[in-house]
mmCIF file of C-alpha atoms and ligand atoms in Angstrom:
data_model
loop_
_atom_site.group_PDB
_atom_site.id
_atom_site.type_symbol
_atom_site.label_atom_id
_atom_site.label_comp_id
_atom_site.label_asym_id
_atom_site.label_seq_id
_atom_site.Cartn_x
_atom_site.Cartn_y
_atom_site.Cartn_z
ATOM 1 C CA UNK X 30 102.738 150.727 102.484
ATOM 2 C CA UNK X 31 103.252 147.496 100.237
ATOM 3 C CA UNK X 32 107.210 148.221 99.765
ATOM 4 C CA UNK X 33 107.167 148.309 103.769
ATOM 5 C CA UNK X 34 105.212 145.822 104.661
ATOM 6 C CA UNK X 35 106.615 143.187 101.905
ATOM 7 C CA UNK X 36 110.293 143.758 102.528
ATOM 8 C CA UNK X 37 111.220 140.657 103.833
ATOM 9 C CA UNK X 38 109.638 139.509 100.716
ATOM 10 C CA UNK X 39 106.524 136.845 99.770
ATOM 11 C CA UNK X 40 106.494 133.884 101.680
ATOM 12 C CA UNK X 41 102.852 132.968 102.091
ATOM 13 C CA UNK X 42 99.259 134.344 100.857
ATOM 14 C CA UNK X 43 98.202 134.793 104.150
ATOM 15 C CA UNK X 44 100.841 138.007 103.957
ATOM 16 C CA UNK X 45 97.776 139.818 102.187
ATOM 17 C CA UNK X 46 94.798 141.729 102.878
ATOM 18 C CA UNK X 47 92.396 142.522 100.710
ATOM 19 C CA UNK X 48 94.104 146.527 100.101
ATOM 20 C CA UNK X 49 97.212 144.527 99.351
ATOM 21 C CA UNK X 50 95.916 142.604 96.947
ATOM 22 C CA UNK X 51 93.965 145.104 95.266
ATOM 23 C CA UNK X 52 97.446 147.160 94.751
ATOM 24 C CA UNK X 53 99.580 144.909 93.406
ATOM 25 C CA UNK X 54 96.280 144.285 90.839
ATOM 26 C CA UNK X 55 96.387 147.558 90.439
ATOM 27 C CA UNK X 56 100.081 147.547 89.501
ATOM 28 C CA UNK X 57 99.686 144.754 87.320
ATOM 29 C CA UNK X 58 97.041 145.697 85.634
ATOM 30 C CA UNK X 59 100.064 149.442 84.991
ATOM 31 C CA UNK X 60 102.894 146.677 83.836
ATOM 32 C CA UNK X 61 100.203 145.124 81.081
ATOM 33 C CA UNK X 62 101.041 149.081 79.295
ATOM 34 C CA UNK X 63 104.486 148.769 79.958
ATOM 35 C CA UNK X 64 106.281 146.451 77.696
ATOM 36 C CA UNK X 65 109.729 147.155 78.937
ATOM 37 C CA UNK X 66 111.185 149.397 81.021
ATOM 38 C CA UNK X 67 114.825 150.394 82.664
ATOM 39 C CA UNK X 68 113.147 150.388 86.479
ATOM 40 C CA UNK X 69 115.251 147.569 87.621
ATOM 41 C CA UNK X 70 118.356 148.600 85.939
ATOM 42 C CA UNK X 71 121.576 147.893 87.738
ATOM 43 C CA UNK X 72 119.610 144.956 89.784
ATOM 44 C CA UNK X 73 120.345 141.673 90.178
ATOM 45 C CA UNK X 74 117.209 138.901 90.613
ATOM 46 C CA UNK X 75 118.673 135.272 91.519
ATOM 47 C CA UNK X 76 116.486 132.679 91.269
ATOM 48 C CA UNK X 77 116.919 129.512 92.894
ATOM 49 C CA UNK X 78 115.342 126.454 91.441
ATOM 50 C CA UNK X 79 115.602 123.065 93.267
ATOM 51 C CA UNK X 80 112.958 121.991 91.836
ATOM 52 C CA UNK X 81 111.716 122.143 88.067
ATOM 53 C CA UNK X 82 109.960 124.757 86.749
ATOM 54 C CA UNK X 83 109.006 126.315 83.250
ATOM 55 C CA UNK X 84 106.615 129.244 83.713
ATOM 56 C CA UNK X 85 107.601 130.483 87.015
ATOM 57 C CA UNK X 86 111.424 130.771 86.769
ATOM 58 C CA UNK X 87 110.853 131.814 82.841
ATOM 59 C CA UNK X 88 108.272 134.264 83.733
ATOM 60 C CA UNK X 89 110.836 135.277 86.940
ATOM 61 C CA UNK X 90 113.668 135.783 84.330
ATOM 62 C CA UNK X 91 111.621 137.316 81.452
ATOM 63 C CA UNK X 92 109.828 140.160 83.895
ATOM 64 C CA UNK X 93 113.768 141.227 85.383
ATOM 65 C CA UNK X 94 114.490 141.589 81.854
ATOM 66 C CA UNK X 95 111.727 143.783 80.573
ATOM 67 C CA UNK X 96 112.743 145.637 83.044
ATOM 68 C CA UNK X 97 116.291 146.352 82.501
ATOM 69 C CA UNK X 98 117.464 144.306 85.269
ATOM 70 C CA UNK X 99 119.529 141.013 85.114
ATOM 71 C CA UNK X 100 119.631 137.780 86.603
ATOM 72 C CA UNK X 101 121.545 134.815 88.004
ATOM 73 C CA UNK X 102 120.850 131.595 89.429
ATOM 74 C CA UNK X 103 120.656 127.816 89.462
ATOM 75 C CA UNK X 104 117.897 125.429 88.177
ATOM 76 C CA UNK X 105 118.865 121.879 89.209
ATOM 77 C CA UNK X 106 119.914 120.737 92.815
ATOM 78 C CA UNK X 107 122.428 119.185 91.158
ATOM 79 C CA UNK X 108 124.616 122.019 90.122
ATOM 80 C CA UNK X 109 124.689 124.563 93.529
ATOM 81 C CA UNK X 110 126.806 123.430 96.770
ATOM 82 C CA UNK X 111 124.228 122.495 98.260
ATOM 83 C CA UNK X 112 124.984 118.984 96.285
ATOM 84 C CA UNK X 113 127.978 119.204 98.592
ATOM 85 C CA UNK X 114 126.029 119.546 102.059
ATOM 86 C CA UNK X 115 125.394 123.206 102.291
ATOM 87 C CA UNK X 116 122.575 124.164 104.016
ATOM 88 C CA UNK X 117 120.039 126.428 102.588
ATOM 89 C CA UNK X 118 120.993 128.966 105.166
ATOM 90 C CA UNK X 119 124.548 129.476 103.926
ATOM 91 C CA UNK X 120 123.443 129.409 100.301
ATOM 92 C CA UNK X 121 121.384 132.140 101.079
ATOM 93 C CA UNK X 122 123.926 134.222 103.535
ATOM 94 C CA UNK X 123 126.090 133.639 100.174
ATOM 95 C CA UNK X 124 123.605 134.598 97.485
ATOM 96 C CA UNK X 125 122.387 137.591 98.970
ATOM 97 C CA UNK X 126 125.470 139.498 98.525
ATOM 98 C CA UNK X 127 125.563 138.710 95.128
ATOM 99 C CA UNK X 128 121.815 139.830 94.148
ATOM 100 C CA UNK X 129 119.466 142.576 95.295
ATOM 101 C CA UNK X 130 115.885 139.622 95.395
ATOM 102 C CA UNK X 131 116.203 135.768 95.736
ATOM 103 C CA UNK X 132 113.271 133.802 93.823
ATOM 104 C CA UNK X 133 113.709 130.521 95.644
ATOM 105 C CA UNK X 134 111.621 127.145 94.819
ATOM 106 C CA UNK X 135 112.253 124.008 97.324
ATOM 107 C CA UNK X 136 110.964 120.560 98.144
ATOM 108 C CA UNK X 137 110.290 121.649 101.753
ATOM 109 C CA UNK X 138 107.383 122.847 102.766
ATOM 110 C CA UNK X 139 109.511 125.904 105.522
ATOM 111 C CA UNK X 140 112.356 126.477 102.949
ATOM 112 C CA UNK X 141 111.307 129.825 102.144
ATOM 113 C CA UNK X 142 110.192 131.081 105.117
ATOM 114 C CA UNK X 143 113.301 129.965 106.760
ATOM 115 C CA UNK X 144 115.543 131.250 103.626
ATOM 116 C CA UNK X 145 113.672 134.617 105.052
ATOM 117 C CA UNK X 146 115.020 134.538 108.227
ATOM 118 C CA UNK X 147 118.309 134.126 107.149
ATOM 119 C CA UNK X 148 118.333 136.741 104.505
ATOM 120 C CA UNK X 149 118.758 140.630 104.199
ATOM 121 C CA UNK X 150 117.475 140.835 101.207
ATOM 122 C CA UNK X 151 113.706 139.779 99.734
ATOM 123 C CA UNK X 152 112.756 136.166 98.976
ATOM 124 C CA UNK X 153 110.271 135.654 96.794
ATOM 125 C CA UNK X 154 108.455 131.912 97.539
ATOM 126 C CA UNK X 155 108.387 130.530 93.757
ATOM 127 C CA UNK X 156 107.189 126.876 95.363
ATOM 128 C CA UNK X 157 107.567 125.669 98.671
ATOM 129 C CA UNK X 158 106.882 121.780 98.190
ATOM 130 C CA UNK X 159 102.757 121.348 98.924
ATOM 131 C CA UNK X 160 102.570 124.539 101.328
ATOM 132 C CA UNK X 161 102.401 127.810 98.630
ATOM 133 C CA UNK X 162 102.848 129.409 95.584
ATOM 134 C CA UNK X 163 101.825 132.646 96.210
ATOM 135 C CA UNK X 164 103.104 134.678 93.186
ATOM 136 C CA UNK X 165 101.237 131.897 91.165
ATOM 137 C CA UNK X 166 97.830 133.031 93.158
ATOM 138 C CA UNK X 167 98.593 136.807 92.430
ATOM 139 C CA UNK X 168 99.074 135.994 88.733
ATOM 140 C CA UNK X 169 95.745 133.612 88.855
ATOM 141 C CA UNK X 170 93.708 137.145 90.132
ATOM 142 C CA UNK X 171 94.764 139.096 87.535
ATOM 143 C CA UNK X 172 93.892 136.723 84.767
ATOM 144 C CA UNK X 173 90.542 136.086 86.400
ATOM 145 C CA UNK X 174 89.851 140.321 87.083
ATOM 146 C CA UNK X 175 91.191 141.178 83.616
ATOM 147 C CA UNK X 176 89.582 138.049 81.838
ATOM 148 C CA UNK X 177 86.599 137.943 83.785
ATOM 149 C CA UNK X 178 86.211 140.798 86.157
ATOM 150 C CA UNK X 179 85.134 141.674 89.537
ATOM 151 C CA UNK X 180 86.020 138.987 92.150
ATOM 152 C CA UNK X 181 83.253 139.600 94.446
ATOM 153 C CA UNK X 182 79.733 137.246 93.885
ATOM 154 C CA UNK X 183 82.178 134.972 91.495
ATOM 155 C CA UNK X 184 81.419 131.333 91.970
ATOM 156 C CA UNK X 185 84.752 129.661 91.686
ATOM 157 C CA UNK X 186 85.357 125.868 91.044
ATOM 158 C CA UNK X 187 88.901 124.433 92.036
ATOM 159 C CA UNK X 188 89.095 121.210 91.324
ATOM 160 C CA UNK X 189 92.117 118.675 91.605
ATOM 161 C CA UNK X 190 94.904 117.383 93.921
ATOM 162 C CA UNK X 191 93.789 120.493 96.762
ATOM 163 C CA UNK X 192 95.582 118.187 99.430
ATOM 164 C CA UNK X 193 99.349 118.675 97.629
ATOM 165 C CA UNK X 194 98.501 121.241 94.924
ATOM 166 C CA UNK X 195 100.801 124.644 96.513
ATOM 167 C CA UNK X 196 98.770 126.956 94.092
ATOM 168 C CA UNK X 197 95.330 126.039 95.197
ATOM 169 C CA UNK X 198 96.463 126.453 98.671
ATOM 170 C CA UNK X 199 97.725 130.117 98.061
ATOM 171 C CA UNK X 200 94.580 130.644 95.459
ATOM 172 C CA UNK X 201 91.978 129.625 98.192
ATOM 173 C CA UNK X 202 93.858 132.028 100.699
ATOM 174 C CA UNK X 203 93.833 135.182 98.593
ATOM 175 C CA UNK X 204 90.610 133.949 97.692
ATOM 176 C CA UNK X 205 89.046 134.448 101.812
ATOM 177 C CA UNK X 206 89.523 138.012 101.443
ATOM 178 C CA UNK X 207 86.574 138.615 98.624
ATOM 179 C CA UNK X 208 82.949 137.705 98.670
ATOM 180 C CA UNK X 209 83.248 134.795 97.086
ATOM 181 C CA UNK X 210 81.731 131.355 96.929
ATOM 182 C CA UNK X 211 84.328 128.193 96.548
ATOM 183 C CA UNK X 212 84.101 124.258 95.135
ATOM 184 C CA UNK X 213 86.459 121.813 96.293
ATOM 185 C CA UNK X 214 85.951 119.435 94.017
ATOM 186 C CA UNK X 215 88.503 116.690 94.413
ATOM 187 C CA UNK X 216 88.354 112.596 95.159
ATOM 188 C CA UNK X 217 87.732 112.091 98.994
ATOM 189 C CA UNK X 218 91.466 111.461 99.543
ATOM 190 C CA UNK X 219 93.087 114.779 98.092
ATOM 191 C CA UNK X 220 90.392 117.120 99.796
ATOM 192 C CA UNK X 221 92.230 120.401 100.822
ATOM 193 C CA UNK X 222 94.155 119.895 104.502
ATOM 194 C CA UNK X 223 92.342 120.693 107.609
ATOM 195 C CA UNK X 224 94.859 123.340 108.570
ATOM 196 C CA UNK X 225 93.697 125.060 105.038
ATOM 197 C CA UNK X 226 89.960 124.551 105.800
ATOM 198 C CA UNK X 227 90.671 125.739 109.459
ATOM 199 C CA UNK X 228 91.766 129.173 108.296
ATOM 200 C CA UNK X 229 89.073 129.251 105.532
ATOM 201 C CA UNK X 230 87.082 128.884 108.085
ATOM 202 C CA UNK X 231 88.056 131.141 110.312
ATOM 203 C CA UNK X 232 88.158 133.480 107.254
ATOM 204 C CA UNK X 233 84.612 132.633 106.736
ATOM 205 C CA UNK X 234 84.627 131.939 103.456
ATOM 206 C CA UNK X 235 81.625 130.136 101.873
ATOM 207 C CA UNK X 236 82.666 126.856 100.582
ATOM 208 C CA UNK X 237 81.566 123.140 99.794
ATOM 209 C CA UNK X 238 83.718 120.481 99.179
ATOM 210 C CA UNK X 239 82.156 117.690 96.350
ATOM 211 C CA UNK X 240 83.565 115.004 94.436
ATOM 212 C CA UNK X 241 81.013 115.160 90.929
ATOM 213 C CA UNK X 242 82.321 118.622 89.093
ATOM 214 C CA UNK X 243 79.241 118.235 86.242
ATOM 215 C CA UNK X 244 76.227 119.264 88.502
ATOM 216 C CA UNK X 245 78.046 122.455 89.354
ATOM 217 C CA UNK X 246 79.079 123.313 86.055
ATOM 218 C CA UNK X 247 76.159 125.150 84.961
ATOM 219 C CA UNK X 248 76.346 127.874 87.890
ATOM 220 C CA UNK X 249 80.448 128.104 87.649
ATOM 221 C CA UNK X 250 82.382 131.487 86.474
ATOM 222 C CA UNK X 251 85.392 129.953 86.684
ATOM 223 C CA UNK X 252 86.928 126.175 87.098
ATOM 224 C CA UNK X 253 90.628 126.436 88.097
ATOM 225 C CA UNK X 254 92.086 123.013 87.310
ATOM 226 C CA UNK X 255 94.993 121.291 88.957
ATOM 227 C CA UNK X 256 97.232 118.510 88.071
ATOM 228 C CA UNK X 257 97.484 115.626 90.852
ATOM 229 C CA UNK X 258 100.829 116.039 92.001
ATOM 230 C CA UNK X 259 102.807 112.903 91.043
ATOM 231 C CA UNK X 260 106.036 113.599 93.001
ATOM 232 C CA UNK X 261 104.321 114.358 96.317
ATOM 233 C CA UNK X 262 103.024 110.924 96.569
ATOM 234 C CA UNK X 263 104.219 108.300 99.060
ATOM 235 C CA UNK X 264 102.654 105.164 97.445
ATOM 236 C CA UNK X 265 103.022 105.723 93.776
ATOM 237 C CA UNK X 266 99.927 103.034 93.211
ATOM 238 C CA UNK X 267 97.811 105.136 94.837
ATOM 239 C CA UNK X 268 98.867 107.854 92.065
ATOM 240 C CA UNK X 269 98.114 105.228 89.529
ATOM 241 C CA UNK X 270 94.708 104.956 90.583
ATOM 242 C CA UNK X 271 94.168 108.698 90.842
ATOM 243 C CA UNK X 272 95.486 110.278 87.620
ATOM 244 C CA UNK X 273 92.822 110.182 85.420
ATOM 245 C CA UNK X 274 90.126 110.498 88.372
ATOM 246 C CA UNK X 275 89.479 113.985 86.368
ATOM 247 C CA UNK X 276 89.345 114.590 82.620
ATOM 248 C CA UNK X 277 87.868 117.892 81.861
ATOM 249 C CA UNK X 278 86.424 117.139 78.153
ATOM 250 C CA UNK X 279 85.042 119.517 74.997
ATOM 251 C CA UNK X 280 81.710 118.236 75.755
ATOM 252 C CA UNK X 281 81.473 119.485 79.638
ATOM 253 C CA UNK X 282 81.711 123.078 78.250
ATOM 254 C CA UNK X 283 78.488 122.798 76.738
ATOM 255 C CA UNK X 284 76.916 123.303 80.122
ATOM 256 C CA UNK X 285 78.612 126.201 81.084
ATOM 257 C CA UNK X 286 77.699 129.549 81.313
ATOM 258 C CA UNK X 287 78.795 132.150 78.109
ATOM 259 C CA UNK X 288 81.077 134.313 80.534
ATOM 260 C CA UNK X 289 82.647 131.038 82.128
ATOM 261 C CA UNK X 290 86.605 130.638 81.605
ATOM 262 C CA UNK X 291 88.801 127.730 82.344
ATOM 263 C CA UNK X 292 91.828 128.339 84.502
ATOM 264 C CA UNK X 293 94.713 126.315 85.103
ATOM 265 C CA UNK X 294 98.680 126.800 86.855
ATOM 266 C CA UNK X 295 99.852 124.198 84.241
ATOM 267 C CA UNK X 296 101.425 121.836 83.550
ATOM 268 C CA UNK X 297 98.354 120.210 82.390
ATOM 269 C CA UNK X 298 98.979 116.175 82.207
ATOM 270 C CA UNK X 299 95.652 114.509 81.422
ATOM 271 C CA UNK X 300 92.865 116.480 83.456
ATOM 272 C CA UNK X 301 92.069 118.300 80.467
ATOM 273 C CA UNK X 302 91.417 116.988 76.681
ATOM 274 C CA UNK X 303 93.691 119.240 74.338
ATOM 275 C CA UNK X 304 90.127 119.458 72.461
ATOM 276 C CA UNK X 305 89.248 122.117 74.947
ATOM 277 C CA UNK X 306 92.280 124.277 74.260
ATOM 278 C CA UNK X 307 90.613 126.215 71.188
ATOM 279 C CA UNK X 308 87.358 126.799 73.142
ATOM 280 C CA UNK X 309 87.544 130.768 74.029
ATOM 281 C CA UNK X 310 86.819 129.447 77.130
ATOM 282 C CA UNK X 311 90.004 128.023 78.073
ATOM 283 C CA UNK X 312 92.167 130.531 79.326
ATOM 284 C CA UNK X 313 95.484 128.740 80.365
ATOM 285 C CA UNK X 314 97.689 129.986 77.537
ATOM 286 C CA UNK X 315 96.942 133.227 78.906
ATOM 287 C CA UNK X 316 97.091 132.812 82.274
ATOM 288 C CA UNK X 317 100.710 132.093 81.767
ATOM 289 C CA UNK X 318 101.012 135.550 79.843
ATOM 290 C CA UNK X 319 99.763 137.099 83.200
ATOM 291 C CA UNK X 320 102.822 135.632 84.152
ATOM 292 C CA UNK X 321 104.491 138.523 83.393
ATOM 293 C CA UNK X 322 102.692 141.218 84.320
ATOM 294 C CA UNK X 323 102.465 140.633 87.813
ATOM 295 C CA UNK X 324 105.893 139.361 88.095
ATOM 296 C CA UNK X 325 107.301 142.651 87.180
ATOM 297 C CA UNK X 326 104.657 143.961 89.413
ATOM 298 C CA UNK X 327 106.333 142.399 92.595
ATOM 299 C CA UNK X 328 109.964 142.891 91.459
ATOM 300 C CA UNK X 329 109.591 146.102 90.905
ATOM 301 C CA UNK X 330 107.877 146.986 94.323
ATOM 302 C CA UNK X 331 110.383 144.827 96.249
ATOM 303 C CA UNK X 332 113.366 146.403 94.555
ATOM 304 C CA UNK X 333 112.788 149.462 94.034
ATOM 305 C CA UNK X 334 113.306 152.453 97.195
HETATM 306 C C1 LIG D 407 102.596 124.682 89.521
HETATM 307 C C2 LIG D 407 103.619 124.420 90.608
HETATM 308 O O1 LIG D 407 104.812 124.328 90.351
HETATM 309 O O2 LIG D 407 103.162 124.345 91.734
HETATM 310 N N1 LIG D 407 103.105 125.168 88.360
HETATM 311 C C3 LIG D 407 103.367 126.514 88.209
HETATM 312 O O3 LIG D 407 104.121 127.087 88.943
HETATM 313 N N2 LIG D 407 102.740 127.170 87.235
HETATM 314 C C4 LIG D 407 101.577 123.642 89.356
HETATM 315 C C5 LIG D 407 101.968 122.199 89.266
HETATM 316 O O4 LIG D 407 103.146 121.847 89.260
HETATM 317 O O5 LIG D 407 101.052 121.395 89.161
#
């Protein structure tokens, strides 16, 4: 069962088959009907944010709420202990007896998979620096199999900074377990990693990494859009020189297909023209409402008995 099986919480895509996915879909696709609710009444969500965030933690909060439950945390590394030397470790041995689910986003690649070990209670991975963002992936499916539909024989364009981008990692891993066929499409230097190919590979899932996104446009369902990831870079010229590699403009939608829909984790910087945003097309705004849904999706299956 998902409540077994997840208990320790969601650390990584690579946690879920394709039955798990399809349930917490499935559960999602329940907490669209239910507005708000007094499931998680009496529970306690903390969410720890070391790094910034506006959707995910928002979206964390917002979904507790709806369902009766409340919520405590931090949001800067400035304001915890851990400004004092604390290790992660001991925060967490500390905030778990104050809160029934930990939400945790961190610089470090490990953080929440070693917060895991350390904890009784369920960590949720809201970031872990360029490794995964796996609630970010779940809420990405349900936008794309209630905007779009059925994932199988979709032709999926991800385009981007795949080498730091966390949500393309976890997107691409939930991805392996449908019938699907993937674009990379990123400048030669951001291509995904080679321990992301490796498993994709070993997943066997059909996919072709390019640098020109126009030629493919015409046979896309979806293009899932990423930012490059400013803060991850070591030489900040090379960023320079990178940032606008991608601008996803008004007039690129005119070869796309009627059902295709533009996807992206946001923020957007530059890699799409605001033009685009009133195209029915563009489905960002709404992928953030997804948000939500799936959110109280996993807090209520990791909270409740
Ligand atoms: C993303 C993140 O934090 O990884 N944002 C999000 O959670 N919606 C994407 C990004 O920062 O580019």
């Amino acid at each position: 069962m998902f409540k077994d099986k997840f208990s320790e919480g969601i650390i990584s895509a690579k946690q879920f088959d394709r039955e798990d996915i399809e349930y917490i879909l499935k559960k999602g696709k329940e907490m669209i009907q239910i507005k708000n609710s007094n499931l998680l009444q009496g529970k306690i969500l903390a969410t720890l944010f070391f790094e910034p965030s506006t959707r995910t933690r928002l979206s964390f909060e917002s979904a507790m709420y709806r369902l009766g439950g409340s919520v405590i945390g931090f949001h800067s590394e400035d304001v915890s202990s851990i400004k004092k030397g604390e290790s992660i470790a001991d925060t967490i041995r500390t905030v778990e007896n104050y809160s029934d689910c930990i939400a945790m986003r961190h610089s470090l690649e490990g953080a929440a998979r070693m917060a895991s070990k350390f904890a009784k209670i369920p960590i949720i991975n809201a970031g872990s620096g360029s490794g995964e963002h796996p609630t970010q992936a779940l809420l990405d499916l349900l936008t794309i199999t209630e905007e779009i539909g059925e994932l199988d024989g979709l032709n999926i364009g991800i385009m981007g900074d795949l080498k730091y981008g966390r949500t393309v990692h976890s997107l691409s891993i939930l991805l392996s377990n449908f019938d699907v066929n993937i674009y990379f499409v990123s400048p030669e230097i951001l291509r995904m990693r080679n321990r992301d190919k490796d498993f994709l590979q070993q997943q066997q899932v059909k996919y072709k990494e390019i640098t020109k996104y126009r030629k493919i446009l015409n046979i896309l369902d979806v293009l899932y859009i990423t930012r490059i990831q400013k803060e991850r870079f070591v030489d900040i010229e090379e960023y320079e020189k990178l940032k606008d590699f991608y601008i996803f403009r008004e007039d690129d939608l005119e070869n796309t297909k009627d059902n295709f829909r533009l996807l992206h984790p946001l923020p957007r910087v530059t890699e799409i023209s605001p033009n685009v945003d009133i195209s029915k097309k563009a489905i960002y705004f709404k992928q953030t409402y997804y948000g939500i849904p799936m959110r109280k999706a996993i807090l209520s299956e990791l909270m409740t008995e």
